[in-house]
């Protein structure tokens, strides 16, 4: 997918105030300071579209950006910022949950994970919550330019292997960097595929099932190494996916 146009549309704290039109929405979320704004700017090719800050936790609203006049990229508030007040944390949790659970236009949630760290408790709990509520999501490792290519592969593969001890299978996984732009083509191509699905807002359960099936067919499992090698073939990607899928799984989860 080529992004020709990206523009800010609206910010709000209530789902009912989101754009009232039938367009696919692809939402991005993660812990505070995970690099979400930088990733959004990298994906859209528009520096400054999403405001970056050295202060964690600046995004407190649902932000809608219209891409190519076709679909919305949605910037959700970051979670896990301990220095917020209890009242603010509760408000943010409400905003996040209401949007994810009640917004039928949301086609896929992109969960950003700082690739430099081992699995964090609040990330794991959030993923478990997504799974329990059958929310279609992807894992996006960020900031991988801060380590060598081999180290990035090792750290993210170990992370996925640990997840497979809790999950029967993984959602799609992307390795990214807003600095060297790795993962950009893969994420945009994935969004392009999902955006071809029909939106069925009268039957959210049916639409959700279709989105999950499409995601599983396009990118089964995880370990998409194509981010590190832009010339990788689909067959090579498939081999990488199968390698990770053969890790031991806990069938009771």
Tab-separated table of C-alpha atoms in Angstrom:
chain	number	residue	atom	x	y	z
A	1	UNK	CA	0.000	0.000	0.000
A	2	UNK	CA	1.162	3.520	-0.808
A	3	UNK	CA	0.034	6.266	1.577
A	4	UNK	CA	-0.739	9.342	-0.506
A	5	UNK	CA	-2.744	11.275	2.040
A	6	UNK	CA	-2.967	11.341	5.822
A	7	UNK	CA	-4.819	13.956	7.827
A	8	UNK	CA	-6.041	14.446	11.357
A	9	UNK	CA	-9.829	14.349	11.728
A	10	UNK	CA	-10.895	14.391	15.371
A	11	UNK	CA	-9.906	13.735	18.996
A	12	UNK	CA	-12.402	12.751	21.649
A	13	UNK	CA	-12.879	10.797	24.850
A	14	UNK	CA	-16.177	9.120	23.961
A	15	UNK	CA	-16.765	6.366	21.435
A	16	UNK	CA	-20.102	7.846	20.389
A	17	UNK	CA	-18.215	10.947	19.199
A	18	UNK	CA	-16.003	8.980	16.809
A	19	UNK	CA	-16.583	9.514	13.054
A	20	UNK	CA	-20.042	8.283	12.108
A	21	UNK	CA	-19.192	6.501	8.878
A	22	UNK	CA	-18.554	2.987	7.709
A	23	UNK	CA	-14.793	2.866	7.163
A	24	UNK	CA	-12.313	0.328	8.448
A	25	UNK	CA	-10.395	1.470	11.517
A	26	UNK	CA	-6.959	0.187	12.497
A	27	UNK	CA	-6.113	1.153	16.057
A	28	UNK	CA	-2.660	1.455	17.628
A	29	UNK	CA	-2.043	1.069	21.346
A	30	UNK	CA	0.768	0.319	23.761
A	31	UNK	CA	2.414	1.221	27.021
A	32	UNK	CA	3.419	4.832	27.470
A	33	UNK	CA	6.728	5.705	25.793
A	34	UNK	CA	6.598	2.659	23.480
A	35	UNK	CA	7.144	4.839	20.406
A	36	UNK	CA	3.572	4.859	19.144
A	37	UNK	CA	3.535	8.389	17.707
A	38	UNK	CA	6.868	7.855	15.959
A	39	UNK	CA	5.581	4.619	14.421
A	40	UNK	CA	2.385	6.287	13.204
A	41	UNK	CA	4.401	9.083	11.601
A	42	UNK	CA	6.683	6.511	9.967
A	43	UNK	CA	3.780	4.467	8.593
A	44	UNK	CA	2.003	7.483	7.129
A	45	UNK	CA	5.200	9.152	5.914
A	46	UNK	CA	4.015	12.403	7.461
A	47	UNK	CA	6.326	13.775	10.124
A	48	UNK	CA	4.412	15.420	12.924
A	49	UNK	CA	1.040	13.841	12.112
A	50	UNK	CA	0.982	12.246	15.550
A	51	UNK	CA	2.649	14.474	18.116
A	52	UNK	CA	5.695	12.893	19.740
A	53	UNK	CA	6.897	13.875	23.201
A	54	UNK	CA	9.665	13.041	25.627
A	55	UNK	CA	7.013	12.961	28.348
A	56	UNK	CA	5.254	9.565	28.576
A	57	UNK	CA	1.494	9.374	28.635
A	58	UNK	CA	0.638	12.481	26.587
A	59	UNK	CA	-2.029	10.744	24.500
A	60	UNK	CA	-5.219	10.839	26.561
A	61	UNK	CA	-7.818	10.765	23.790
A	62	UNK	CA	-8.963	8.711	20.811
A	63	UNK	CA	-7.345	10.304	17.758
A	64	UNK	CA	-8.638	9.564	14.260
A	65	UNK	CA	-6.482	10.066	11.149
A	66	UNK	CA	-8.001	9.528	7.702
A	67	UNK	CA	-5.640	7.702	5.329
A	68	UNK	CA	-6.042	7.981	1.543
A	69	UNK	CA	-9.680	8.975	2.145
A	70	UNK	CA	-10.287	5.238	2.597
A	71	UNK	CA	-9.620	4.077	6.166
A	72	UNK	CA	-8.875	5.419	9.616
A	73	UNK	CA	-5.719	5.008	11.611
A	74	UNK	CA	-6.695	5.385	15.272
A	75	UNK	CA	-4.239	6.453	17.958
A	76	UNK	CA	-5.466	5.207	21.341
A	77	UNK	CA	-4.252	6.397	24.769
A	78	UNK	CA	-1.195	4.648	26.158
A	79	UNK	CA	-1.578	2.486	29.228
A	80	UNK	CA	0.655	1.602	32.165
A	81	UNK	CA	1.915	5.063	33.100
A	82	UNK	CA	2.205	4.789	36.890
A	83	UNK	CA	2.573	8.528	37.539
A	84	UNK	CA	-0.976	9.261	36.445
A	85	UNK	CA	-3.605	9.722	39.111
A	86	UNK	CA	-5.986	6.856	39.837
A	87	UNK	CA	-8.853	8.885	38.379
A	88	UNK	CA	-6.947	9.512	35.136
A	89	UNK	CA	-5.945	5.855	34.850
A	90	UNK	CA	-9.567	4.809	35.313
A	91	UNK	CA	-10.703	7.278	32.638
A	92	UNK	CA	-8.109	5.979	30.191
A	93	UNK	CA	-9.042	2.354	30.882
A	94	UNK	CA	-12.680	3.240	30.224
A	95	UNK	CA	-11.829	4.971	26.940
A	96	UNK	CA	-9.703	2.047	25.770
A	97	UNK	CA	-12.183	-0.666	26.689
A	98	UNK	CA	-15.219	1.149	25.329
A	99	UNK	CA	-13.543	1.749	21.996
A	100	UNK	CA	-12.157	-1.778	21.619
A	101	UNK	CA	-15.314	-3.581	22.701
A	102	UNK	CA	-18.019	-1.405	21.153
A	103	UNK	CA	-16.541	0.076	17.979
A	104	UNK	CA	-17.581	-2.312	15.175
A	105	UNK	CA	-15.497	-0.427	12.602
A	106	UNK	CA	-12.310	-1.450	14.409
A	107	UNK	CA	-10.904	-4.104	12.108
A	108	UNK	CA	-7.639	-4.813	13.925
A	109	UNK	CA	-5.767	-3.576	16.988
A	110	UNK	CA	-1.996	-3.143	16.668
A	111	UNK	CA	-0.429	-3.700	20.085
A	112	UNK	CA	2.999	-2.077	20.342
A	113	UNK	CA	5.693	-3.742	22.463
A	114	UNK	CA	9.129	-2.258	23.186
A	115	UNK	CA	11.359	-4.937	21.661
A	116	UNK	CA	14.221	-4.165	24.053
A	117	UNK	CA	12.432	-5.566	27.086
A	118	UNK	CA	11.281	-8.940	28.340
A	119	UNK	CA	7.524	-9.488	28.635
A	120	UNK	CA	5.998	-6.954	31.020
A	121	UNK	CA	3.132	-7.817	33.339
A	122	UNK	CA	0.726	-5.135	32.096
A	123	UNK	CA	1.373	-6.068	28.448
A	124	UNK	CA	0.730	-9.742	29.189
A	125	UNK	CA	-2.438	-8.955	31.113
A	126	UNK	CA	-3.671	-6.739	28.293
A	127	UNK	CA	-3.040	-9.466	25.721
A	128	UNK	CA	-4.886	-11.965	27.898
A	129	UNK	CA	-7.821	-9.542	28.081
A	130	UNK	CA	-7.830	-9.159	24.306
A	131	UNK	CA	-7.839	-12.934	23.901
A	132	UNK	CA	-10.649	-13.411	26.408
A	133	UNK	CA	-12.753	-10.877	24.506
A	134	UNK	CA	-11.819	-12.307	21.070
A	135	UNK	CA	-10.407	-9.008	19.870
A	136	UNK	CA	-8.392	-9.324	16.617
A	137	UNK	CA	-4.930	-7.899	17.242
A	138	UNK	CA	-1.318	-7.925	16.083
A	139	UNK	CA	1.909	-7.594	18.032
A	140	UNK	CA	4.261	-4.860	16.819
A	141	UNK	CA	7.771	-4.823	18.259
A	142	UNK	CA	9.206	-1.291	18.268
A	143	UNK	CA	12.614	0.401	18.679
A	144	UNK	CA	14.532	-2.501	17.164
A	145	UNK	CA	17.075	-0.142	15.619
A	146	UNK	CA	18.547	0.201	19.111
A	147	UNK	CA	20.097	-3.279	18.857
A	148	UNK	CA	21.791	-5.367	16.189
A	149	UNK	CA	19.705	-7.298	13.664
A	150	UNK	CA	20.672	-10.645	15.211
A	151	UNK	CA	19.923	-9.400	18.717
A	152	UNK	CA	16.531	-8.092	17.589
A	153	UNK	CA	15.642	-11.472	16.089
A	154	UNK	CA	16.740	-13.310	19.221
A	155	UNK	CA	14.947	-11.047	21.681
A	156	UNK	CA	11.657	-10.962	19.762
A	157	UNK	CA	11.728	-14.716	19.047
A	158	UNK	CA	12.299	-15.407	22.748
A	159	UNK	CA	9.403	-13.112	23.580
A	160	UNK	CA	7.128	-15.006	21.183
A	161	UNK	CA	8.303	-18.356	22.541
A	162	UNK	CA	7.336	-17.236	26.044
A	163	UNK	CA	3.915	-16.190	24.799
A	164	UNK	CA	3.435	-19.633	23.263
A	165	UNK	CA	3.707	-21.093	26.753
A	166	UNK	CA	0.447	-19.254	27.526
A	167	UNK	CA	-1.269	-19.237	24.125
A	168	UNK	CA	-2.115	-22.004	21.668
A	169	UNK	CA	-1.085	-19.749	18.798
A	170	UNK	CA	0.079	-16.201	18.284
A	171	UNK	CA	-1.458	-13.308	16.382
A	172	UNK	CA	0.525	-11.780	13.515
A	173	UNK	CA	3.850	-10.310	14.654
A	174	UNK	CA	5.762	-7.432	13.060
A	175	UNK	CA	9.263	-6.167	13.793
A	176	UNK	CA	9.591	-2.421	13.334
A	177	UNK	CA	11.698	0.675	13.766
A	178	UNK	CA	10.584	4.245	13.183
A	179	UNK	CA	14.247	5.137	12.518
A	180	UNK	CA	15.184	2.703	9.739
A	181	UNK	CA	11.522	2.151	8.688
A	182	UNK	CA	11.648	-1.625	8.945
A	183	UNK	CA	8.214	-3.228	9.074
A	184	UNK	CA	6.484	-0.348	7.289
A	185	UNK	CA	5.704	-2.190	4.056
A	186	UNK	CA	4.560	-5.324	5.891
A	187	UNK	CA	2.129	-3.494	8.187
A	188	UNK	CA	0.657	-1.391	5.391
A	189	UNK	CA	0.252	-4.452	3.155
A	190	UNK	CA	-1.497	-6.263	6.007
A	191	UNK	CA	-3.846	-3.317	6.526
A	192	UNK	CA	-4.547	-3.256	2.792
A	193	UNK	CA	-5.591	-6.914	2.856
A	194	UNK	CA	-7.869	-6.466	5.867
A	195	UNK	CA	-9.420	-3.306	4.442
A	196	UNK	CA	-10.818	-5.380	1.561
A	197	UNK	CA	-13.121	-7.223	3.961
A	198	UNK	CA	-16.724	-6.062	4.188
A	199	UNK	CA	-17.799	-4.158	7.284
A	200	UNK	CA	-20.840	-5.682	8.954
A	201	UNK	CA	-21.749	-3.256	11.709
A	202	UNK	CA	-25.179	-4.845	12.148
A	203	UNK	CA	-23.522	-8.073	13.249
A	204	UNK	CA	-20.219	-7.376	15.044
A	205	UNK	CA	-19.724	-11.042	15.907
A	206	UNK	CA	-19.871	-12.067	12.259
A	207	UNK	CA	-17.500	-9.305	11.212
A	208	UNK	CA	-15.102	-10.218	14.009
A	209	UNK	CA	-15.044	-13.863	12.954
A	210	UNK	CA	-14.343	-12.895	9.334
A	211	UNK	CA	-11.492	-10.597	10.377
A	212	UNK	CA	-9.902	-13.283	12.531
A	213	UNK	CA	-10.148	-15.889	9.764
A	214	UNK	CA	-8.653	-13.504	7.212
A	215	UNK	CA	-5.791	-12.630	9.564
A	216	UNK	CA	-5.064	-16.287	10.233
A	217	UNK	CA	-4.986	-17.073	6.520
A	218	UNK	CA	-2.753	-14.136	5.595
A	219	UNK	CA	-0.277	-14.256	8.483
A	220	UNK	CA	-0.561	-17.452	10.556
A	221	UNK	CA	1.416	-17.609	13.780
A	222	UNK	CA	4.178	-15.076	14.122
A	223	UNK	CA	7.883	-14.458	13.453
A	224	UNK	CA	7.676	-12.335	10.324
A	225	UNK	CA	11.381	-11.887	9.596
A	226	UNK	CA	10.695	-10.003	6.390
A	227	UNK	CA	11.162	-6.780	8.393
A	228	UNK	CA	14.869	-7.533	8.539
A	229	UNK	CA	15.137	-8.609	4.908
A	230	UNK	CA	13.081	-6.603	2.495
A	231	UNK	CA	13.784	-9.117	-0.283
A	232	UNK	CA	12.472	-12.147	1.606
A	233	UNK	CA	10.033	-14.262	-0.396
A	234	UNK	CA	6.625	-15.356	0.856
A	235	UNK	CA	7.994	-18.919	1.038
A	236	UNK	CA	10.829	-17.780	3.303
A	237	UNK	CA	8.376	-15.935	5.498
A	238	UNK	CA	6.235	-19.067	5.685
A	239	UNK	CA	9.220	-21.155	6.777
A	240	UNK	CA	9.984	-18.646	9.514
A	241	UNK	CA	6.382	-18.725	10.679
A	242	UNK	CA	6.329	-22.520	10.768
A	243	UNK	CA	9.553	-22.632	12.769
A	244	UNK	CA	8.034	-20.554	15.519
A	245	UNK	CA	4.704	-22.340	15.351
A	246	UNK	CA	6.469	-25.630	16.123
A	247	UNK	CA	7.434	-24.391	19.575
A	248	UNK	CA	5.791	-26.270	22.462
A	249	UNK	CA	2.364	-24.904	23.278
A	250	UNK	CA	0.148	-25.162	26.326
A	251	UNK	CA	-3.069	-26.687	25.018
A	252	UNK	CA	-4.860	-25.836	28.268
A	253	UNK	CA	-4.634	-22.085	27.641
